[in-house]
Amino acid sequence: MAFAEAGLERPGFFARFAQEHLRVFFFSLGKLRQTPVAAALTALVIGIALALPAALYVLTRNVETVGYSWRESLQISLFLKDSVSAERGAALAHEIGARQDVAKTQYISRDQSLTDFKAQSGFGDALGILDENPLPAVIAVTPARSVGKAGVQELDAELGRLPEVDIAKLDQKWLERLYALLDIARRAVGMIAVLLGLAVMVVIGNTVRLDIEARRDEIEVMKLIGAPDSFIRRPFLYAGFWHGLFGGILAWLLVTIGVHALSGPAATLAASYGSDFRLSGLPAADGFSLIAAGIVLGWAAAYVTVGRRLALIEPR
Amino acid sequence: MTELIRFDQVSYRYPGGQDVLGDVSFSIAQGEMVYVTGPSGAGKSTLLRLIAALCRAQRGQIVVMGQNLSVLKPRRVPAFRQHIGLVFQNFNLLADRTVFDNVALPLVVRGYAYADIARRTRAALDALGLLRYEKSLPLTLSGGEQQRVGIARAIVTKPALILADEPTGNLDPKMAMDVMRGFARFNEAGVTVMIATHAIDLIEAVPKRIIHLERGHISDRLPTAASRLGETHGVR
Ligand SMILES: Nc1ncnc2c1ncn2[C@@H]1O[C@H](COP(=O)(O)OP(=O)(O)O)[C@@H](O)[C@H]1O
Ligand SMILES: [Mg+2]
């Protein structure tokens, strides 16, 4: 085959790759600029769809933070047997306090318990009619911060087996409930993210499909002059990329604005509980992940759509 | 002489239809210029589409530029088509791109360097007297100029073969004559040219070999005033 190609140099693979992709990169951006309203609406829909799971994610993270800060007030109360002397009780508190997994202990003698109770309950006189002090001595144990949920339960069980201890009482039912709720919330966020991710793909896929229909003639001409499918597909893939990018950026923006709007009231609420808790927004790494997710979804949606549609368009 | 196109007992039918071409055999040498004539519906367009691998014959064998089209993988079709310049009655230009961009497109598809693309595109535009329109949009040009843009796009890659389907169908007689002479010039430069047409007066003005089709078969009867009459009924 003698093809007259004299005087034409095909650049090397990488130069060609760069030239082609840069060209289409800006070409597809230019195409979006020709229909700014439609592009903005698409970005808004994608942005909202991505912002929803991201906002829920931010919410669970904040609740988690609150939960952790509350854990500091978590205590194991060891009710000592009556046979244990005050000296032994104080020594035991000291021993337990030396453990790795314990932050601090406080020994409350029977007398102290009674005094506290009288002062706090207002039943002082009623207790006075009893011959004996009915209250046990107590060691209040605060687990170390580093100890997880399971570790605290283990500690509770272990201390409960000590010969001096009558009952070990760990009041963390509410904390367990909080963790269980958080777990459910996290899974829900995951599911919502998957569903809305699919919705994003449908939106972008449909946008790309309309774009393909609108440029049907152009695609036919491309096929007539021998453009390979990869060449014809490229601008649509980049369109998906741009939609996903803009949607992702918008989602980040929406979440940040939302956190900003809520941070004042949240701080006020926290202050009323004596906490210096601050609502935290989406960390930069997660924000970039959000944008990356938008881009991947956009590209994938465009790829699937264009692959199916292109085969249906044959030059007449 | 090198054979560029060979048809061996080729039959073709559109899905669900009857044979549009039946037992068509012919051979075209490199450097030839050939008219494909025949009344409307005779199968001229279909013949050219088969050569460009736009459709695939059900029976018989087609070899184009050494490539047996019945074994051409769909994946390889674009690369094959890059060696053919196609010209159409309705020009098939992209309305939202400039004349320059339209003509440059086949070179862009092939991934040449920008400087080369610009140089080659300008040369093609110049050859067809279109340089001053390079920044215009196609729809601002006359029919004859638009068809010249279409031809410039077909020749910009210096293809070995040009296939033109009724290229003068939408042009007035003077422009049609210009276009035909243009094809003849390319042919003199060594390009093989096949033109489907039923414009007898143009064929008579630029006489070349004729493949005449009647209802999907090659006919020895050459187009005459009689078929010209039939064709005017068919077209207008
Ligand atoms: N896409 C198609 N589907 C079905 N039949 C077609 C199609 N295109 C053309 N035909 C039929 O094939 C025959 C030949 O058509 P064509 O090759 O266009 O003839 P010509 O170009 O000589 O006018 C005609 O009878 C036409 O009706
Ligand atoms: Mg025709």
XYZ file of C-alpha atoms and ligand atoms in Angstrom:
580
model
C 0.000 0.000 0.000
C 1.483 3.271 -1.040
C 0.093 6.066 1.055
C 1.421 9.474 0.266
C 2.378 10.664 3.717
C 5.565 12.488 2.866
C 6.331 15.508 5.003
C 4.121 14.432 7.904
C 5.664 13.404 11.166
C 3.659 11.611 13.791
C 4.959 12.749 17.176
C 6.038 10.104 19.678
C 3.465 8.291 21.720
C 3.726 10.477 24.810
C 3.797 13.739 22.903
C 0.717 12.612 20.975
C -0.973 11.478 24.169
C -0.311 14.799 25.880
C -1.334 16.850 22.851
C -4.546 14.908 22.347
C -5.618 14.822 25.967
C -4.800 18.460 26.627
C -6.759 19.434 23.545
C -9.824 17.441 24.578
C -9.435 18.522 28.208
C -9.965 22.160 27.292
C -12.287 21.440 24.384
C -14.755 19.655 26.662
C -14.500 22.460 29.221
C -15.251 24.932 26.449
C -18.291 22.844 25.456
C -19.636 23.135 29.010
C -19.107 26.896 28.909
C -21.377 27.086 25.890
C -24.270 25.903 28.070
C -23.394 27.422 31.454
C -26.877 27.159 32.985
C -27.277 23.479 32.150
C -23.745 22.780 33.371
C -24.383 24.683 36.622
C -27.637 22.823 37.242
C -25.944 19.482 36.664
C -23.167 20.454 39.055
C -25.764 21.533 41.624
C -27.660 18.242 41.457
C -24.427 16.265 41.728
C -23.177 18.575 44.465
C -26.307 18.073 46.578
C -26.261 14.322 46.020
C -22.630 14.132 47.151
C -23.082 16.670 49.964
C -25.804 14.646 51.699
C -23.725 11.602 52.651
C -20.724 13.857 53.298
C -22.789 15.961 55.731
C -24.035 12.837 57.529
C -20.461 11.643 57.719
C -19.385 14.930 59.294
C -22.274 14.600 61.761
C -21.275 11.085 62.895
C -17.678 12.209 63.278
C -18.750 15.037 65.558
C -21.038 12.834 67.637
C -18.152 10.407 67.968
C -15.941 13.200 69.268
C -18.564 14.138 71.822
C -18.858 10.492 72.852
C -15.132 10.268 73.398
C -15.039 13.384 75.523
C -17.869 11.974 77.668
C -15.958 8.805 78.197
C -13.719 10.689 80.595
C -16.550 10.784 83.076
C -16.861 7.005 82.766
C -16.281 5.255 86.097
C -16.262 1.767 87.533
C -17.604 1.715 91.077
C -16.159 -1.100 93.220
C -18.384 -1.733 96.262
C -16.152 -3.338 98.877
C -17.167 -6.080 101.253
C -17.894 -4.912 104.806
C -15.095 -7.117 106.092
C -12.492 -5.057 104.273
C -10.798 -2.591 106.604
C -10.388 1.064 105.738
C -6.581 0.620 105.543
C -6.891 -2.322 103.181
C -9.434 -0.415 101.106
C -7.139 2.579 100.718
C -4.192 0.295 99.877
C -6.276 -1.548 97.277
C -7.279 1.743 95.684
C -3.611 2.597 95.486
C -2.759 -0.795 93.890
C -5.487 -0.504 91.323
C -4.461 3.060 90.590
C -0.992 1.802 89.609
C -2.396 -0.347 86.771
C -1.646 0.600 83.189
C -5.284 0.645 82.143
C -6.426 2.859 85.038
C -6.148 6.628 85.047
C -6.990 7.274 88.684
C -8.804 5.852 91.691
C -10.509 7.348 94.667
C -11.189 5.505 97.890
C -14.409 6.490 99.634
C -14.653 4.984 103.125
C -17.953 3.880 104.661
C -17.972 6.952 106.885
C -17.222 9.181 103.950
C -20.032 7.533 101.984
C -22.417 8.191 104.776
C -21.363 11.830 105.130
C -21.671 12.353 101.394
C -25.023 10.680 101.351
C -26.338 12.721 104.239
C -25.163 15.908 102.640
C -26.496 15.129 99.184
C -29.698 13.213 99.798
C -31.402 15.092 102.624
C -32.245 11.729 104.200
C -29.627 12.287 106.910
C -32.102 12.102 109.745
C -33.726 8.978 108.406
C -30.348 7.230 108.381
C -29.783 8.366 111.909
C -32.369 5.913 113.195
C -30.320 2.997 111.885
C -27.852 1.485 114.328
C -25.323 0.708 111.741
C -23.988 2.502 108.695
C -25.623 0.636 105.760
C -23.363 2.079 103.109
C -20.374 0.189 101.741
C -16.933 1.620 101.084
C -16.384 2.377 97.428
C -13.385 2.669 95.128
C -14.167 4.852 92.115
C -12.001 3.727 89.192
C -11.502 5.887 86.110
C -10.159 3.799 83.203
C -7.223 5.170 81.231
C -8.160 7.119 78.084
C -6.360 4.706 75.849
C -8.518 1.787 76.928
C -11.215 0.896 74.424
C -14.744 -0.244 75.031
C -13.774 -3.922 75.314
C -10.858 -3.049 77.594
C -13.138 -1.216 80.005
C -15.467 -4.221 80.206
C -12.523 -6.522 80.798
C -11.244 -4.227 83.523
C -14.689 -4.190 85.086
C -14.874 -8.001 85.112
C -11.346 -8.401 86.414
C -11.794 -5.957 89.280
C -15.129 -7.607 90.106
C -13.271 -10.886 90.793
C -11.006 -9.334 93.443
C -11.696 -10.965 96.845
C -12.243 -7.573 98.502
C -14.855 -6.510 95.971
C -18.501 -7.263 96.490
C -19.919 -5.799 93.283
C -18.243 -3.953 90.404
C -20.653 -1.637 88.660
C -19.870 -0.154 85.300
C -22.396 2.382 84.149
C -21.835 2.573 80.461
C -25.148 1.419 79.038
C -25.734 4.852 77.572
C -22.286 4.815 76.012
C -22.945 1.434 74.459
C -26.157 2.778 73.069
C -24.353 5.774 71.648
C -21.754 3.540 69.997
C -24.459 1.267 68.615
C -26.290 4.277 67.226
C -23.074 5.581 65.716
C -22.476 2.218 64.114
C -25.935 2.242 62.588
C -25.410 5.838 61.465
C -22.094 4.951 59.831
C -23.644 2.066 57.941
C -26.551 4.256 56.924
C -24.099 6.852 55.644
C -22.400 4.103 53.636
C -25.666 2.936 52.134
C -26.877 6.448 51.399
C -23.508 7.192 49.811
C -23.815 4.170 47.530
C -27.381 5.037 46.541
C -26.627 8.695 45.927
C -23.441 7.698 44.112
C -25.625 5.684 41.758
C -27.936 8.670 41.430
C -24.945 10.830 40.528
C -23.958 8.303 37.878
C -27.479 8.314 36.459
C -27.532 12.115 36.338
C -24.146 12.343 34.647
C -24.946 9.408 32.365
C -28.136 11.105 31.261
C -26.385 14.432 30.703
C -23.768 12.695 28.594
C -26.456 10.767 26.716
C -28.253 14.004 25.790
C -24.906 15.452 24.770
C -24.264 12.454 22.518
C -27.715 12.753 20.934
C -27.142 16.452 20.303
C -23.847 15.688 18.600
C -24.985 12.666 16.649
C -24.136 14.229 13.280
C -20.697 15.101 14.517
C -20.108 11.537 15.677
C -21.206 10.215 12.294
C -18.769 12.535 10.537
C -16.026 11.432 12.918
C -16.688 7.822 12.048
C -16.681 8.657 8.345
C -13.233 10.195 8.515
C -11.903 7.166 10.358
C -11.852 8.398 13.938
C -11.410 5.447 16.280
C -13.951 4.975 19.068
C -11.365 6.023 21.658
C -11.057 9.383 19.891
C -14.812 9.898 19.648
C -15.335 8.815 23.244
C -12.715 11.131 24.730
C -14.572 14.465 24.815
C -17.542 12.785 26.485
C -15.330 11.155 29.106
C -13.814 14.530 29.861
C -17.297 16.028 30.058
C -18.071 13.403 32.714
C -14.831 14.351 34.427
C -15.774 18.037 34.520
C -19.311 17.350 35.755
C -17.911 15.174 38.544
C -15.210 17.700 39.436
C -17.595 20.638 39.668
C -20.155 18.545 41.543
C -17.513 17.409 44.029
C -16.241 20.933 44.630
C -19.796 22.162 45.118
C -20.508 19.324 47.567
C -17.482 20.285 49.642
C -18.589 23.893 49.566
C -22.134 22.989 50.655
C -20.889 20.884 53.567
C -18.478 23.616 54.659
C -21.222 26.243 54.513
C -23.550 23.940 56.465
C -20.970 23.320 59.203
C -20.272 27.026 59.364
C -23.951 27.813 59.772
C -24.343 25.231 62.572
C -21.089 25.849 64.421
C -22.378 28.921 66.339
C -25.456 27.218 67.810
C -23.490 24.012 68.447
C -20.845 25.907 70.413
C -23.561 27.654 72.432
C -25.177 24.322 73.214
C -21.855 22.762 74.180
C -21.006 25.737 76.398
C -24.277 25.272 78.295
C -23.002 21.810 79.199
C -19.676 23.281 80.220
C -17.916 21.802 77.196
C -15.571 23.586 74.851
C -16.670 21.294 72.003
C -16.354 22.776 68.511
C -18.174 21.441 65.451
C -15.500 20.274 63.025
C -15.979 20.434 59.268
C -14.821 18.079 56.518
C -11.037 17.601 56.837
C -9.102 18.521 53.701
C -8.210 14.895 52.968
C -11.877 13.901 53.068
C -12.808 16.935 50.995
C -10.387 15.897 48.293
C -11.732 12.357 48.523
C -15.178 13.819 47.904
C -13.952 15.574 44.768
C -12.121 12.438 43.669
C -15.323 10.442 44.172
C -17.183 12.937 41.989
C -14.556 12.651 39.259
C -14.486 8.850 39.349
C -18.286 8.650 39.273
C -18.465 11.169 36.424
C -15.837 9.432 34.364
C -17.323 5.979 34.975
C -20.847 7.137 34.165
C -19.654 8.751 30.941
C -17.660 5.644 30.035
C -20.627 3.312 30.467
C -23.029 5.628 28.642
C -20.777 6.479 25.758
C -19.737 2.863 25.248
C -23.349 1.803 24.859
C -24.456 4.771 22.756
C -21.548 4.953 20.361
C -22.162 1.477 19.012
C -25.713 2.527 18.116
C -24.580 5.411 15.935
C -23.592 4.267 12.478
C -22.892 6.641 9.622
C -25.727 6.606 7.104
C -0.783 -1.727 -12.975
C -1.524 -2.153 -9.295
C -5.052 -3.140 -8.512
C -6.614 -0.896 -5.899
C -10.175 -2.196 -5.697
C -11.535 -5.591 -6.612
C -15.143 -6.830 -6.390
C -15.751 -10.558 -6.876
C -19.407 -11.527 -7.259
C -20.452 -9.238 -4.468
C -24.039 -9.236 -3.258
C -25.473 -6.980 -0.612
C -28.836 -6.487 0.996
C -29.907 -4.121 3.767
C -31.234 -5.901 6.836
C -34.663 -7.308 6.046
C -34.590 -6.183 2.401
C -33.869 -7.702 -0.968
C -30.534 -7.751 -2.755
C -29.521 -4.161 -3.528
C -26.385 -5.346 -5.317
C -26.220 -8.759 -7.007
C -23.119 -10.531 -8.309
C -21.164 -7.352 -8.891
C -17.594 -7.896 -10.152
C -15.117 -5.290 -11.321
C -11.574 -4.145 -10.767
C -10.129 -0.655 -10.492
C -6.440 0.065 -10.931
C -4.482 2.533 -8.884
C -4.631 5.964 -10.474
C -7.901 5.428 -12.305
C -10.863 7.770 -12.242
C -14.218 6.014 -12.463
C -17.820 7.194 -12.573
C -20.468 4.989 -11.006
C -23.679 5.793 -12.828
C -27.220 4.526 -12.889
C -30.717 5.662 -12.035
C -31.723 6.582 -8.515
C -31.921 3.453 -6.358
C -29.592 1.453 -8.635
C -27.144 0.895 -5.762
C -24.436 3.508 -6.416
C -24.256 4.736 -2.820
C -24.321 1.189 -1.515
C -21.363 0.299 -3.726
C -19.288 3.158 -2.338
C -20.365 2.323 1.238
C -19.108 -1.223 0.745
C -15.721 0.052 -0.396
C -15.451 2.361 2.636
C -16.380 -0.529 4.957
C -19.502 1.331 6.049
C -21.351 -1.904 5.468
C -20.293 -5.462 4.796
C -21.194 -7.641 1.806
C -23.064 -10.842 2.631
C -21.656 -12.681 -0.368
C -18.592 -12.312 -2.564
C -15.274 -10.730 -1.817
C -14.100 -7.130 -1.752
C -10.411 -6.253 -1.629
C -9.465 -2.582 -1.185
C -5.831 -1.478 -1.070
C -4.768 -5.030 -0.435
C -7.195 -5.433 2.443
C -9.809 -8.170 2.194
C -12.817 -6.441 3.723
C -14.635 -9.623 4.708
C -11.901 -10.366 7.251
C -11.361 -6.766 8.388
C -11.909 -6.645 12.141
C -14.404 -3.952 13.278
C -11.671 -2.596 15.522
C -9.468 -2.014 12.475
C -12.147 -0.259 10.407
C -11.285 3.305 11.547
C -7.616 2.872 10.630
C -8.644 1.463 7.247
C -11.047 4.333 6.630
C -8.302 6.859 7.322
C -6.814 5.927 3.959
C -9.959 6.926 2.088
C -11.245 10.433 1.440
C -15.045 10.562 1.470
C -17.096 13.316 -0.158
C -20.881 13.527 0.137
C -23.778 15.214 -1.568
C -24.781 16.954 1.686
C -21.145 17.926 2.517
C -21.305 16.471 6.066
C -19.476 19.416 7.610
C -19.531 20.268 11.307
C -21.582 23.441 11.571
C -20.066 24.632 14.859
C -16.453 24.517 13.726
C -14.563 26.759 11.397
C -13.625 25.768 7.874
C -10.067 25.310 9.081
C -11.104 22.995 11.933
C -13.324 20.956 9.614
C -10.544 20.381 7.144
C -7.978 19.720 9.885
C -10.135 17.084 11.573
C -8.780 13.986 9.771
C -5.252 15.067 10.696
C -6.233 15.708 14.320
C -7.767 12.234 14.447
C -4.472 10.791 13.296
C -2.573 12.669 15.996
C -0.118 14.699 13.939
C 1.829 17.571 15.451
C -0.021 20.896 15.427
C 2.502 22.663 13.236
C 2.188 19.930 10.588
C -1.584 19.958 10.863
C -1.721 23.717 10.301
C 0.653 23.559 7.354
C -1.148 20.675 5.653
C -4.598 22.144 6.292
C -3.617 25.495 4.796
C -2.163 23.717 1.770
C -5.434 21.830 1.223
C -7.486 25.000 1.679
C -5.216 26.789 -0.754
C -5.543 24.037 -3.348
C -9.304 24.548 -3.317
C -9.191 28.349 -3.169
C -10.605 28.461 0.360
C -7.808 30.104 2.346
C -9.707 33.329 2.927
C -12.582 31.372 4.494
C -10.462 29.457 6.991
C -12.011 31.229 9.982
C -15.579 31.175 8.631
C -18.277 28.779 9.714
C -19.418 26.414 6.933
C -23.010 27.621 6.850
C -21.884 31.141 5.915
C -20.495 29.764 2.629
C -22.274 28.963 -0.625
C -23.078 25.346 -1.543
C -20.180 25.154 -3.963
C -17.768 26.503 -1.357
C -19.067 24.094 1.268
C -18.500 21.205 -1.094
C -14.970 22.428 -1.698
C -14.472 22.380 2.065
C -15.718 18.785 2.043
C -13.250 17.942 -0.718
C -10.414 19.703 1.109
C -11.172 17.557 4.157
C -11.133 14.440 1.970
C -7.762 15.213 0.393
C -5.968 16.746 3.388
C -4.529 13.372 4.423
C -3.433 12.717 0.819
C -5.468 9.527 0.626
C -4.806 6.900 -2.026
C -8.507 6.766 -2.812
C -11.295 9.329 -2.962
C -14.919 8.188 -2.947
C -17.475 10.849 -3.824
C -21.213 10.180 -3.616
C -23.157 12.614 -5.816
C -20.716 15.406 -4.961
C -22.386 17.817 -7.367
C -25.976 16.898 -6.476
C -26.578 20.116 -4.547
C -24.590 22.450 -6.807
C -25.518 24.648 -9.719
C -24.077 23.622 -13.116
C -21.085 25.954 -13.095
C -19.959 24.950 -9.607
C -20.612 21.302 -10.438
C -18.286 21.571 -13.392
C -15.590 23.195 -11.223
C -15.855 20.394 -8.704
C -15.605 17.689 -11.380
C -12.541 19.357 -12.878
C -11.083 19.493 -9.364
C -11.466 15.735 -8.984
C -9.839 15.239 -12.362
C -6.876 17.342 -11.195
C -6.419 15.196 -8.082
C -6.640 12.144 -10.290
C -3.904 13.497 -12.502
C -1.807 13.858 -9.349
C -2.112 10.111 -8.840
C -5.148 9.716 -6.588
C -7.674 7.031 -7.496
C -11.123 8.621 -7.699
C -14.579 7.032 -7.746
C -17.573 9.280 -8.210
C -21.185 8.163 -8.003
C -23.249 10.506 -10.130
C -26.050 10.697 -12.613
C -25.008 14.017 -14.071
C -24.494 12.918 -17.678
C -23.454 16.342 -18.933
C -20.583 16.447 -16.443
C -19.460 12.948 -17.416
C -19.472 14.023 -21.028
C -17.432 17.125 -20.196
C -14.823 15.171 -18.211
C -14.964 11.710 -19.786
C -13.574 8.778 -17.786
C -14.278 5.096 -17.280
C -17.893 4.346 -16.330
C -19.350 1.566 -14.183
C -23.054 1.616 -14.929
C -25.514 0.049 -12.489
C -29.087 -1.011 -13.240
C -31.063 -2.390 -10.304
C -27.978 -3.594 -8.522
C -26.256 -5.203 -11.493
C -23.457 -3.918 -13.689
C -24.854 -3.125 -17.102
C -23.015 -2.757 -20.403
C -25.556 -0.225 -21.509
C -23.922 3.118 -20.991
C -25.873 6.053 -19.685
C -27.649 7.795 -22.506
C -30.094 10.560 -23.020
C -32.798 7.999 -22.277
C -31.438 7.226 -18.807
C -30.902 10.912 -18.331
C -34.634 11.294 -18.825
C -35.301 8.546 -16.286
C -32.979 10.171 -13.830
C -34.634 13.560 -14.071
C -37.878 11.812 -13.171
C -36.170 10.185 -10.252
C -34.551 13.273 -8.849
C -36.906 16.158 -9.328
N -30.416 2.021 4.893
C -31.154 1.358 3.967
N -32.009 0.400 4.385
C -32.753 -0.303 3.492
N -32.697 -0.096 2.191
C -31.862 0.860 1.701
C -31.044 1.630 2.588
N -30.326 2.492 1.837
C -30.663 2.261 0.551
N -31.589 1.288 0.465
C -32.155 0.751 -0.774
O -31.114 0.207 -1.544
C -31.287 0.519 -2.895
C -30.062 1.167 -3.453
O -29.867 2.381 -2.765
P -28.649 3.339 -3.086
O -27.407 2.542 -3.030
O -28.765 4.511 -2.177
O -28.941 3.764 -4.577
P -28.397 5.022 -5.373
O -27.315 5.639 -4.591
O -27.954 4.484 -6.674
O -29.556 5.946 -5.553
C -32.542 1.375 -2.998
O -33.609 0.553 -3.418
C -32.770 1.855 -1.592
O -34.145 1.954 -1.358
Mg -27.170 7.506 -3.691
